[in-house]
Short mmCIF file of C-alpha atoms in Angstrom, two decimals:
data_model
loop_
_atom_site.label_atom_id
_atom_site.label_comp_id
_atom_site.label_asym_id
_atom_site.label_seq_id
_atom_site.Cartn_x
_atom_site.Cartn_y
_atom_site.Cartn_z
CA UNK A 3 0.00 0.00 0.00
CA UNK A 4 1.02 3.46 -0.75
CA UNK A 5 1.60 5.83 2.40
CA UNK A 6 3.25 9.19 2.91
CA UNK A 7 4.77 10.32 6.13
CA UNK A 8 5.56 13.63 7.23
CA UNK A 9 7.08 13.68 10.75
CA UNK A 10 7.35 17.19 11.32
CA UNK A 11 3.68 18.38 13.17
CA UNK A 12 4.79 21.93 13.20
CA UNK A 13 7.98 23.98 11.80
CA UNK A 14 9.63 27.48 12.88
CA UNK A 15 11.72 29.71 10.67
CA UNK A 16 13.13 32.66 10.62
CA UNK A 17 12.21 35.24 7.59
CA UNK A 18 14.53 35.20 4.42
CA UNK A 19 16.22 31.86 5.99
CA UNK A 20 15.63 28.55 4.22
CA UNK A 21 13.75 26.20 5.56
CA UNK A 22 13.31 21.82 4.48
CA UNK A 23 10.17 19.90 4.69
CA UNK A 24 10.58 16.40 5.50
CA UNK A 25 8.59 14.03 3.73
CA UNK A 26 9.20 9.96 3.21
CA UNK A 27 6.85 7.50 0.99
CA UNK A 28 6.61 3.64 0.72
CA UNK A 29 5.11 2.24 -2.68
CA UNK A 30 5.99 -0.77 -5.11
CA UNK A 31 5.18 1.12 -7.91
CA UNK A 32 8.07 1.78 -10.49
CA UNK A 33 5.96 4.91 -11.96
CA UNK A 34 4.54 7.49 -9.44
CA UNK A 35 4.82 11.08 -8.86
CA UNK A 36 5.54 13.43 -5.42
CA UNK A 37 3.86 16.31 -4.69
CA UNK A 38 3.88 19.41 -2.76
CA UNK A 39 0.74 21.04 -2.10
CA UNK A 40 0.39 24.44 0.38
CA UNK A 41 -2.48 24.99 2.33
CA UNK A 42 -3.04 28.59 4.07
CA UNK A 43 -5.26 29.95 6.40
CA UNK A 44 -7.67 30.48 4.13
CA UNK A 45 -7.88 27.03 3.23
CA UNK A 46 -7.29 26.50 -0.45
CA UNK A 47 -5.00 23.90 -1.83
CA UNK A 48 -2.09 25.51 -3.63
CA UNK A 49 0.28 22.96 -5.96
CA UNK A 50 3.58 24.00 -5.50
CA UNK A 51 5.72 21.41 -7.10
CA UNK A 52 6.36 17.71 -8.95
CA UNK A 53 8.62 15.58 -8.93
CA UNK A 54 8.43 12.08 -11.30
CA UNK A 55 9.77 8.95 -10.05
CA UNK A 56 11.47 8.78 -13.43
CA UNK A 57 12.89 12.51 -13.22
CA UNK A 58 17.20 12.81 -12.72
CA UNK A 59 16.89 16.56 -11.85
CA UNK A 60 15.78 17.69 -8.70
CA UNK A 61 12.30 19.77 -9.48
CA UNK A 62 12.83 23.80 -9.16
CA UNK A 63 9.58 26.36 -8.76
CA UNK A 64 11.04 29.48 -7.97
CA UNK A 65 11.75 29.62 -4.11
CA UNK A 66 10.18 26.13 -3.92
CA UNK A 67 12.82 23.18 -4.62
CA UNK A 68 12.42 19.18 -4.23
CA UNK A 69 15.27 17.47 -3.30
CA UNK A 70 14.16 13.98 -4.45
CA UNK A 71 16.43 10.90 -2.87
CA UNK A 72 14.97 7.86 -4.59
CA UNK A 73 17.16 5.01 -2.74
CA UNK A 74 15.56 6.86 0.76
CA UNK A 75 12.47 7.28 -0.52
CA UNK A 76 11.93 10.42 0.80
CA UNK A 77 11.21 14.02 -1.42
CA UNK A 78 11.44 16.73 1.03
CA UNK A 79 10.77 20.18 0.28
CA UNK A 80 13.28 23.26 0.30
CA UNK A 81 11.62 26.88 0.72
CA UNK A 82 14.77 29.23 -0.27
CA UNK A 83 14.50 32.77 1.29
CA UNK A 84 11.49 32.47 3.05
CA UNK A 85 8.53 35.18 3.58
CA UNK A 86 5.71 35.70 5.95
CA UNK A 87 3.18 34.49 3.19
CA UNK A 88 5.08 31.32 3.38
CA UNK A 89 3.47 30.51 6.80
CA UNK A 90 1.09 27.72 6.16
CA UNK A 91 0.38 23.98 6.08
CA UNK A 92 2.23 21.86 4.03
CA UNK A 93 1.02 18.92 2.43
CA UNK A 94 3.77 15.84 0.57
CA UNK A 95 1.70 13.74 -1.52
CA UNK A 96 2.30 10.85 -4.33
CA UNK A 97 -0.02 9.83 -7.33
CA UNK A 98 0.08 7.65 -10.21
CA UNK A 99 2.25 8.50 -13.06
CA UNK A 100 0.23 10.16 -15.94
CA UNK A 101 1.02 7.98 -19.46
CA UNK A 102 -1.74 9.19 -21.27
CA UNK A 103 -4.79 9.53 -19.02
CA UNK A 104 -4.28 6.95 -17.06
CA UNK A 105 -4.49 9.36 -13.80
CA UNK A 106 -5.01 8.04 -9.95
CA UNK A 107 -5.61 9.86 -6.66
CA UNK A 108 -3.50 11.21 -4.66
CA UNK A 109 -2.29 10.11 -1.03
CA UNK A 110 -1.70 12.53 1.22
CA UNK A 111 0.73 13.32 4.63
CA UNK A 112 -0.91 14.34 7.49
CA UNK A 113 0.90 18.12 6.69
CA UNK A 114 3.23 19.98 8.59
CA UNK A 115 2.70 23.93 9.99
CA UNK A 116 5.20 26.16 9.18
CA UNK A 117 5.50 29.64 10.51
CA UNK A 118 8.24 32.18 9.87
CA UNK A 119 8.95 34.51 12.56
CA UNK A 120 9.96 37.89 10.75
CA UNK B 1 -8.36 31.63 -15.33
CA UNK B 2 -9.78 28.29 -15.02
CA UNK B 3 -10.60 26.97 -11.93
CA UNK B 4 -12.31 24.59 -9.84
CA UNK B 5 -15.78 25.77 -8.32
CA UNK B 6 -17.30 24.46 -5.48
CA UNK B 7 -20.85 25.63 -3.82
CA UNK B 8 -21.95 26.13 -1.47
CA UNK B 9 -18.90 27.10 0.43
CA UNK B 10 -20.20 26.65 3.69
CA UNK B 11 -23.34 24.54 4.94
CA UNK B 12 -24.46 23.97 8.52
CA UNK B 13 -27.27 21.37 8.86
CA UNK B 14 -28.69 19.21 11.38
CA UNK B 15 -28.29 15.95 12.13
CA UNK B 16 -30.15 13.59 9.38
CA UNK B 17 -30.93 16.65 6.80
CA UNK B 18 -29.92 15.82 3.14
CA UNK B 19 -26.74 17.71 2.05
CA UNK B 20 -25.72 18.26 -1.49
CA UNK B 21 -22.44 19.79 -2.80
CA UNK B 22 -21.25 20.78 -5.69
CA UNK B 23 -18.34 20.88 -8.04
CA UNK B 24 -17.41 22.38 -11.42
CA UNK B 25 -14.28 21.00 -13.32
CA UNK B 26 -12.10 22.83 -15.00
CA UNK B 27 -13.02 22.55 -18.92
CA UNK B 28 -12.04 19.88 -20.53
CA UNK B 29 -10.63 17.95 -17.28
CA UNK B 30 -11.45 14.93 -17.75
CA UNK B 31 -11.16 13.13 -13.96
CA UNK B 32 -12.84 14.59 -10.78
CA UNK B 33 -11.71 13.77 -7.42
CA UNK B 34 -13.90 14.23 -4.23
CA UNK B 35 -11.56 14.39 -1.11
CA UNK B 36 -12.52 15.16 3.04
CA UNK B 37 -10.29 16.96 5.27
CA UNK B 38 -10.84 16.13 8.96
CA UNK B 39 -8.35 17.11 11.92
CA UNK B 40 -8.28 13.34 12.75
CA UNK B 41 -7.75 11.92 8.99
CA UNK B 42 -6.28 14.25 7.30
CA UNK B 43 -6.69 14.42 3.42
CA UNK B 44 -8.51 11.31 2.05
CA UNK B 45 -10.25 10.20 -1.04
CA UNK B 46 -13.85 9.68 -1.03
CA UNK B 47 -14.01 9.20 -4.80
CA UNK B 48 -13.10 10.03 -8.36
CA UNK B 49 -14.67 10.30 -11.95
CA UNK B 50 -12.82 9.82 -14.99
CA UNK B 51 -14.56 10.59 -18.38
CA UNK B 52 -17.48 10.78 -16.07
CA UNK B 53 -17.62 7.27 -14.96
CA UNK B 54 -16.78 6.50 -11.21
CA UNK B 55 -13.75 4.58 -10.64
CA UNK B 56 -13.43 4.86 -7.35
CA UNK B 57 -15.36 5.02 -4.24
CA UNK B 58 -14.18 2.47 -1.68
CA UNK B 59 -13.27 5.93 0.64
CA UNK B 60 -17.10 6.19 0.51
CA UNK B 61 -19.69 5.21 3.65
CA UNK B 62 -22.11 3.91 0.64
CA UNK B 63 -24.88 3.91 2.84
CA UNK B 64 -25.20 7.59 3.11
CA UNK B 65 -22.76 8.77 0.95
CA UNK B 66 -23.09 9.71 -3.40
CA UNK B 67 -21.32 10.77 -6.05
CA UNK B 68 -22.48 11.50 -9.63
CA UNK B 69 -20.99 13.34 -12.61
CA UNK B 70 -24.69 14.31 -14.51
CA UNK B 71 -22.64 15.87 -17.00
CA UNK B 72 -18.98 16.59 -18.05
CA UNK B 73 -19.30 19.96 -15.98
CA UNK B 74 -20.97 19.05 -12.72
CA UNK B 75 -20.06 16.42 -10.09
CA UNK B 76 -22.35 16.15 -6.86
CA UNK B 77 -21.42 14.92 -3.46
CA UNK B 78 -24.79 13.69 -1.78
CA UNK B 79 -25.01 12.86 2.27
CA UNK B 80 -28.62 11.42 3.74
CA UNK B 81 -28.78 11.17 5.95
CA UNK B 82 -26.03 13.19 7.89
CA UNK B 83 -24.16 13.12 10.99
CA UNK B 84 -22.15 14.72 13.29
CA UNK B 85 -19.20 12.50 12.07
CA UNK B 86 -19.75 14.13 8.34
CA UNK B 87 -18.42 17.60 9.51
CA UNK B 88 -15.27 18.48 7.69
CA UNK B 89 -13.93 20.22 4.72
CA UNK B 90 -15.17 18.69 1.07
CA UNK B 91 -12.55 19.35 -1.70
CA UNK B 92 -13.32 18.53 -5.40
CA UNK B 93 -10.22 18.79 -7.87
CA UNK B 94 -9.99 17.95 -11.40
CA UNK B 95 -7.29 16.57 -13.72
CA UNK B 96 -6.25 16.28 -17.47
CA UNK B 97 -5.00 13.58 -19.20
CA UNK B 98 -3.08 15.86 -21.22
CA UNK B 99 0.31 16.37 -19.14
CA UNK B 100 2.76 14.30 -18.33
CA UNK B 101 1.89 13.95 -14.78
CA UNK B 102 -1.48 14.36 -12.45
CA UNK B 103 -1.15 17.97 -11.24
CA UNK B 104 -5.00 17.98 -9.62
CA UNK B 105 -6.63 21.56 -8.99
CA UNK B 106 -8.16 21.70 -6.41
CA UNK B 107 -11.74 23.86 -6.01
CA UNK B 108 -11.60 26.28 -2.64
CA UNK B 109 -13.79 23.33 -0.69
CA UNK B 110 -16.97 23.17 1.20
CA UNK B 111 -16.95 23.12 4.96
CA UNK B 112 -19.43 20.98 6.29
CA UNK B 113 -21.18 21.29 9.80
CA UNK B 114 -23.50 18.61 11.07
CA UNK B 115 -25.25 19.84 14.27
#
């Protein structure tokens, strides 16, 4: 079964500093993708970035980078320079790869909270 | 800029009233998920459409719980009779099978409140 585990409840950091996201995933499938969804306040789900199971590079969005370890299974998530705006939940999940249509749910973490202290 | 709609946006019933929500795709999306958020279970998946047809529901109570896709650009989320256990947010998201990978937009949710 496919499961995603993010063990940080809650995360500080400091304004303009970076800041990593842990998140680990189990699954026998060769063909999947990560995910990185934000969630603030407000409550809308924001995608933020991919990351393919296939993919050799590391997956850049702007601030937003995955650093993808496919031996550890994990894809964590590392906010460069981070801003006020950036305080929010963060959500790691994984989905079927798309080859033509053939698109699955998504399993989520249970999130982490991260707040940045200006 | 296409997005996912969801109505109504909020909805407080009582206990064993009928609830209906609502959900329009993104245009020419062609597979709908319906996912609950819940302090307890976090994000799960209730169900998803693709071309309209369900393909999933086991994340469903089927005794109360529907979902239906009447046409290409609505997708309804039925509860009746409701319960207390129901409250939580409801997200709908859609998907193309056009990319390379299963980026899902998500609609701005429903929050639910069973008295």
């Amino acid at each position: 079964a496919q499961k995603i585990t993010q063990t940080q409840p809650g995360m500080f950091v400091q304004e303009k500093e970076a800041v990593t996201l842990d998140c680990t995933y189990d699954t026998s499938d060769q063909s999947y993708g990560l995910f990185w969804y934000k969630q603030p306040s407000s409550g809308e789900m924001i995608f933020l970035i991919y990351q393919g199971s296939y993919d050799e590079q590391n997956a850049t969005e702007g601030r937003y980078s995955l650093n993808f370890q496919k031996a550890r299974k994990s894809a964590n998530l590392v906010i460069s320079a981070s801003q006020l705006g950036d305080s929010a939940m963060y959500f790691c999940a994984m989905g079927q790869m798309n080859y033509g249509g053939s698109q699955g749910n998504l399993i989520f973490g249970k999130g982490t909270k991260l707040s940045v202290k200006p | 800029d296409a997005r996912v709609t969801q109505t109504p946006r909020d909805k407080v019933t009582e206990m064993g009233q009928e609830v209906t929500m609502r959900c329009q795709p993104i245009l020419g999306h062609n597979t709908v998920f319906w996912y609950r958020q819940t302090m307890m279970q976090g994000l799960e998946l209730l169900a998803y459409f693709r071309n309209r047809a369900p393909l999933d529901d086991s994340g469903m109570p089927k005794d109360r719980f529907s979902a239906e896709m009447p046409d290409a650009t609505l997708a309804t989320l039925k509860i009746q009779p409701s319960e207390p256990r129901d409250s939580a947010v409801y997200f709908c998201a859609s998907g193309s099978g056009t990319i390379s990978y299963n980026e899902q937009f998500f609609g701005p949710g429903t929050r639910l409140t069973v008295l």
